[in-house]
Short mmCIF file of C-alpha atoms in Angstrom, two decimals:
data_model
loop_
_atom_site.label_atom_id
_atom_site.label_comp_id
_atom_site.label_asym_id
_atom_site.label_seq_id
_atom_site.Cartn_x
_atom_site.Cartn_y
_atom_site.Cartn_z
CA LEU A 1 -111.75 -37.95 20.57
CA ALA A 2 -110.94 -38.39 24.22
CA LYS A 3 -111.23 -35.08 26.02
CA THR A 4 -108.29 -34.35 28.28
CA THR A 5 -108.19 -32.25 31.42
CA GLN A 6 -104.97 -30.92 32.96
CA PRO A 7 -104.21 -28.39 35.68
CA ILE A 8 -103.74 -24.94 34.22
CA SER A 9 -100.50 -24.27 36.08
CA MET A 10 -98.05 -25.72 38.58
CA ASP A 11 -95.12 -24.33 40.53
CA SER A 12 -92.04 -26.17 41.69
CA TYR A 13 -88.49 -25.62 42.85
CA GLU A 14 -85.28 -26.82 41.33
CA GLY A 15 -84.35 -30.36 42.29
CA GLN A 16 -87.90 -31.46 43.06
CA GLU A 17 -89.86 -34.16 41.27
CA VAL A 18 -92.87 -32.82 39.40
CA ASN A 19 -95.93 -34.89 38.57
CA ILE A 20 -98.48 -33.55 36.09
CA THR A 21 -101.70 -35.53 35.83
CA CYS A 22 -103.97 -35.63 32.81
CA SER A 23 -107.53 -36.93 33.03
CA HIS A 24 -109.00 -38.71 30.00
CA ASN A 25 -112.12 -40.48 31.20
CA ASN A 26 -113.43 -41.51 27.78
CA ILE A 27 -110.20 -42.98 26.45
CA ALA A 28 -110.86 -45.75 23.93
CA THR A 29 -109.37 -49.23 23.92
CA ASN A 30 -106.85 -48.51 21.19
CA ASP A 31 -105.92 -44.97 22.26
CA TYR A 32 -102.40 -44.12 23.30
CA ILE A 33 -101.23 -41.16 25.39
CA THR A 34 -98.64 -38.66 24.25
CA TRP A 35 -97.02 -35.75 26.10
CA TYR A 36 -95.38 -32.72 24.53
CA GLN A 37 -93.32 -29.87 25.98
CA GLN A 38 -93.36 -26.33 24.62
CA PHE A 39 -90.93 -23.54 25.43
CA PRO A 40 -91.81 -19.92 24.64
CA SER A 41 -91.45 -19.04 20.97
CA GLN A 42 -90.87 -22.67 19.98
CA GLY A 43 -92.97 -25.48 18.60
CA PRO A 44 -93.96 -28.33 20.92
CA ARG A 45 -91.47 -31.13 21.38
CA PHE A 46 -92.36 -34.80 21.90
CA ILE A 47 -91.49 -36.02 25.39
CA ILE A 48 -92.98 -39.44 25.93
CA GLN A 49 -95.72 -41.78 24.79
CA GLY A 50 -97.40 -44.84 26.25
CA TYR A 51 -100.38 -47.18 26.28
CA LYS A 52 -100.41 -48.73 29.75
CA THR A 53 -98.41 -49.21 32.96
CA LYS A 54 -95.13 -47.30 32.99
CA VAL A 55 -92.86 -45.91 30.33
CA THR A 56 -89.51 -44.27 31.04
CA ASN A 57 -87.03 -42.50 28.83
CA GLU A 58 -84.07 -40.24 29.40
CA VAL A 59 -86.15 -37.19 30.31
CA ALA A 60 -89.40 -38.38 31.92
CA SER A 61 -91.61 -41.20 33.09
CA LEU A 62 -95.23 -41.80 32.20
CA PHE A 63 -97.48 -43.65 34.63
CA ILE A 64 -100.78 -45.05 33.38
CA PRO A 65 -103.08 -46.89 35.82
CA ALA A 66 -104.95 -50.03 34.87
CA ASP A 67 -108.19 -48.22 34.00
CA ARG A 68 -106.24 -45.78 31.78
CA LYS A 69 -108.60 -42.93 32.66
CA SER A 70 -105.69 -40.76 33.66
CA SER A 71 -101.95 -40.54 33.16
CA THR A 72 -99.15 -38.83 35.05
CA LEU A 73 -96.06 -37.29 33.54
CA SER A 74 -93.21 -37.37 36.03
CA LEU A 75 -90.19 -35.09 35.66
CA PRO A 76 -87.39 -36.07 38.06
CA ARG A 77 -85.32 -33.35 39.69
CA VAL A 78 -86.53 -30.41 37.62
CA SER A 79 -84.32 -27.50 36.71
CA LEU A 80 -85.09 -23.95 35.60
CA SER A 81 -84.91 -25.14 32.01
CA ASP A 82 -87.96 -27.35 32.56
CA THR A 83 -90.13 -24.25 32.81
CA ALA A 84 -92.51 -24.78 29.91
CA VAL A 85 -96.05 -25.73 28.95
CA TYR A 86 -96.84 -29.45 28.95
CA TYR A 87 -99.61 -30.94 26.80
CA CYS A 88 -101.32 -34.30 27.10
CA LEU A 89 -102.91 -35.78 23.96
CA VAL A 90 -104.92 -38.95 23.50
CA GLY A 91 -105.81 -40.72 20.28
CA ASP A 92 -105.18 -43.53 17.85
CA MET A 93 -104.22 -42.99 14.23
CA ASP A 94 -105.45 -46.36 13.04
CA THR A 95 -109.02 -45.76 14.19
CA GLY A 96 -109.13 -42.15 13.03
CA ARG A 97 -109.06 -40.81 16.58
CA ARG A 98 -105.82 -39.04 15.88
CA ALA A 99 -104.03 -37.35 18.77
CA LEU A 100 -103.84 -33.95 17.12
CA THR A 101 -105.89 -31.72 19.42
CA PHE A 102 -103.87 -29.68 21.89
CA GLY A 103 -105.70 -28.30 24.89
CA SER A 104 -104.44 -25.37 26.94
CA GLY A 105 -101.80 -27.51 28.63
CA THR A 106 -100.16 -27.15 32.04
CA ARG A 107 -97.85 -24.23 32.55
CA LEU A 108 -94.98 -25.38 34.80
CA GLN A 109 -92.92 -22.70 36.51
CA VAL A 110 -89.69 -23.88 38.16
CA GLN A 111 -88.12 -21.51 40.63
CA PRO A 112 -84.59 -21.50 42.07
CA ASN B 1 -81.21 -33.30 9.06
CA ALA B 2 -82.96 -29.96 9.41
CA GLY B 3 -86.26 -31.53 10.48
CA VAL B 4 -89.19 -29.21 9.78
CA THR B 5 -88.30 -25.86 8.22
CA GLN B 6 -90.72 -22.94 8.07
CA THR B 7 -90.36 -19.68 6.18
CA PRO B 8 -90.63 -16.83 6.83
CA LYS B 9 -90.03 -16.53 10.59
CA PHE B 10 -91.79 -13.17 10.83
CA GLN B 11 -94.28 -11.41 8.60
CA VAL B 12 -96.37 -8.27 8.83
CA LEU B 13 -99.36 -7.91 6.51
CA LYS B 14 -102.01 -5.31 5.96
CA THR B 15 -105.63 -6.35 6.08
CA GLY B 16 -106.62 -7.84 2.73
CA GLN B 17 -103.14 -8.81 1.63
CA SER B 18 -102.34 -12.39 0.75
CA MET B 19 -99.36 -14.54 1.54
CA THR B 20 -98.15 -18.12 1.63
CA LEU B 21 -96.37 -19.75 4.53
CA GLN B 22 -93.91 -22.40 3.44
CA CYS B 23 -93.08 -25.64 5.23
CA ALA B 24 -90.71 -28.44 4.29
CA GLN B 25 -89.63 -31.59 6.12
CA ASP B 26 -86.70 -33.87 5.37
CA MET B 27 -87.74 -36.84 7.50
CA ASN B 28 -89.70 -38.64 4.78
CA HIS B 29 -92.90 -38.35 6.82
CA ASN B 30 -96.23 -38.98 5.14
CA SER B 31 -98.38 -36.64 7.25
CA MET B 32 -98.03 -32.89 7.66
CA TYR B 33 -100.00 -30.31 9.63
CA TRP B 34 -100.60 -26.60 10.09
CA TYR B 35 -101.48 -25.20 13.52
CA ARG B 36 -102.02 -21.72 14.85
CA GLN B 37 -101.33 -20.59 18.40
CA ASP B 38 -102.75 -17.40 19.83
CA PRO B 39 -101.07 -15.79 22.87
CA GLY B 40 -101.47 -17.87 26.03
CA MET B 41 -103.50 -20.52 24.23
CA GLY B 42 -102.99 -24.06 23.03
CA LEU B 43 -102.47 -25.02 19.41
CA ARG B 44 -105.42 -25.30 17.07
CA LEU B 45 -105.29 -27.45 13.96
CA ILE B 46 -105.99 -25.57 10.73
CA TYR B 47 -105.43 -28.21 8.05
CA TYR B 48 -103.58 -31.45 7.72
CA SER B 49 -102.40 -33.76 4.97
CA ALA B 50 -102.37 -37.44 5.81
CA SER B 51 -100.37 -38.24 2.69
CA GLU B 52 -99.18 -36.67 -0.53
CA GLY B 53 -102.18 -35.66 -2.59
CA THR B 54 -104.68 -35.41 0.28
CA THR B 55 -105.67 -32.56 2.57
CA ASP B 56 -108.32 -32.28 5.28
CA LYS B 57 -109.79 -29.51 7.39
CA GLY B 58 -108.93 -29.24 11.05
CA GLU B 59 -110.62 -27.23 13.79
CA VAL B 60 -110.20 -23.74 12.31
CA PRO B 61 -109.87 -23.90 8.50
CA ASN B 62 -111.85 -20.77 7.56
CA GLY B 63 -109.76 -18.13 5.80
CA TYR B 64 -106.98 -20.56 4.86
CA ASN B 65 -106.05 -22.83 1.99
CA VAL B 66 -103.33 -25.44 1.78
CA SER B 67 -101.31 -27.23 -0.86
CA ARG B 68 -99.39 -30.45 -0.43
CA LEU B 69 -96.91 -29.78 -3.18
CA ASN B 70 -95.05 -33.07 -2.76
CA LYS B 71 -94.11 -35.37 0.09
CA ARG B 72 -91.72 -32.80 1.56
CA GLU B 73 -93.67 -29.57 1.25
CA PHE B 74 -96.96 -28.33 2.69
CA SER B 75 -97.89 -24.67 2.26
CA LEU B 76 -100.54 -22.54 3.96
CA ARG B 77 -102.11 -19.62 2.11
CA LEU B 78 -104.01 -16.66 3.47
CA GLU B 79 -105.96 -15.21 0.54
CA SER B 80 -107.19 -12.06 2.28
CA ALA B 81 -105.57 -11.58 5.65
CA ALA B 82 -107.62 -10.33 8.60
CA PRO B 83 -106.47 -9.05 12.02
CA SER B 84 -108.04 -12.17 13.58
CA GLN B 85 -105.39 -14.20 11.79
CA THR B 86 -102.60 -12.57 13.80
CA SER B 87 -100.99 -15.57 15.44
CA VAL B 88 -97.98 -17.86 15.49
CA TYR B 89 -98.23 -20.57 12.87
CA PHE B 90 -96.56 -23.94 13.33
CA CYS B 91 -96.03 -26.61 10.76
CA ALA B 92 -95.49 -30.21 11.81
CA SER B 93 -94.92 -33.62 10.34
CA SER B 94 -95.47 -36.97 12.00
CA GLU B 95 -93.84 -40.31 12.40
CA VAL B 96 -95.86 -43.40 13.18
CA GLY B 97 -94.15 -46.03 15.29
CA GLN B 98 -95.09 -48.96 17.46
CA GLY B 99 -96.31 -46.72 20.24
CA GLY B 100 -98.29 -44.32 18.11
CA GLU B 101 -97.96 -41.10 16.19
CA LYS B 102 -95.33 -38.49 17.12
CA LEU B 103 -95.45 -34.91 15.88
CA PHE B 104 -92.32 -32.95 14.97
CA PHE B 105 -92.71 -29.17 14.80
CA GLY B 106 -90.99 -26.33 13.02
CA SER B 107 -89.93 -23.17 14.83
CA GLY B 108 -92.98 -21.19 13.76
CA THR B 109 -93.94 -18.10 11.79
CA GLN B 110 -95.05 -15.06 13.73
CA LEU B 111 -97.69 -13.28 11.65
CA SER B 112 -99.14 -9.87 12.39
CA VAL B 113 -102.06 -8.52 10.37
CA LEU B 114 -102.63 -4.79 10.78
#
């Protein structure tokens, strides 16, 4: 499985854009990238998923460069409620490289 | 839809006691999972069931057993609880779409073993 590396923690202020980068140097051709968000005392929640280039939904954007060795989760105009731990997972169900291993994640602290 | 439902939410056991954590999903998902999360750490996969009738070990299966009772239900059993099993346990199910697999989690069971 592709090993992922994320910063342990990040700090931001309300209203700023936050970019969290995940490194996955040994990503395989068929692997996709998935990000989850976890609030204290809750299970992780799916945020966004992508394979290449850019994906955007109502809460975030995911940027994946051409070599796919990294990906960046972008949270526009964060608020206090975005304080959480963010996990990056890489894998592909069809090839058995399932994206089921959660690392330590990135702990985002948003301040007023 | 309730999504993924776990019971109980809290449990205190004495060392050596046994218990079963229950999990049910109403999303008609084929795959279900059990994770544990220790304080300040990421989630570690205990067991998973890719489909009804199959189960496989994850990263940390020792001390646990699982049963995929039917498509909806996936239980986790601790036969002889140990203090090292004090943790928050999360059950999940997954949906496979065009973009890949997405996990949906329950709200967790906080287990303390004294």
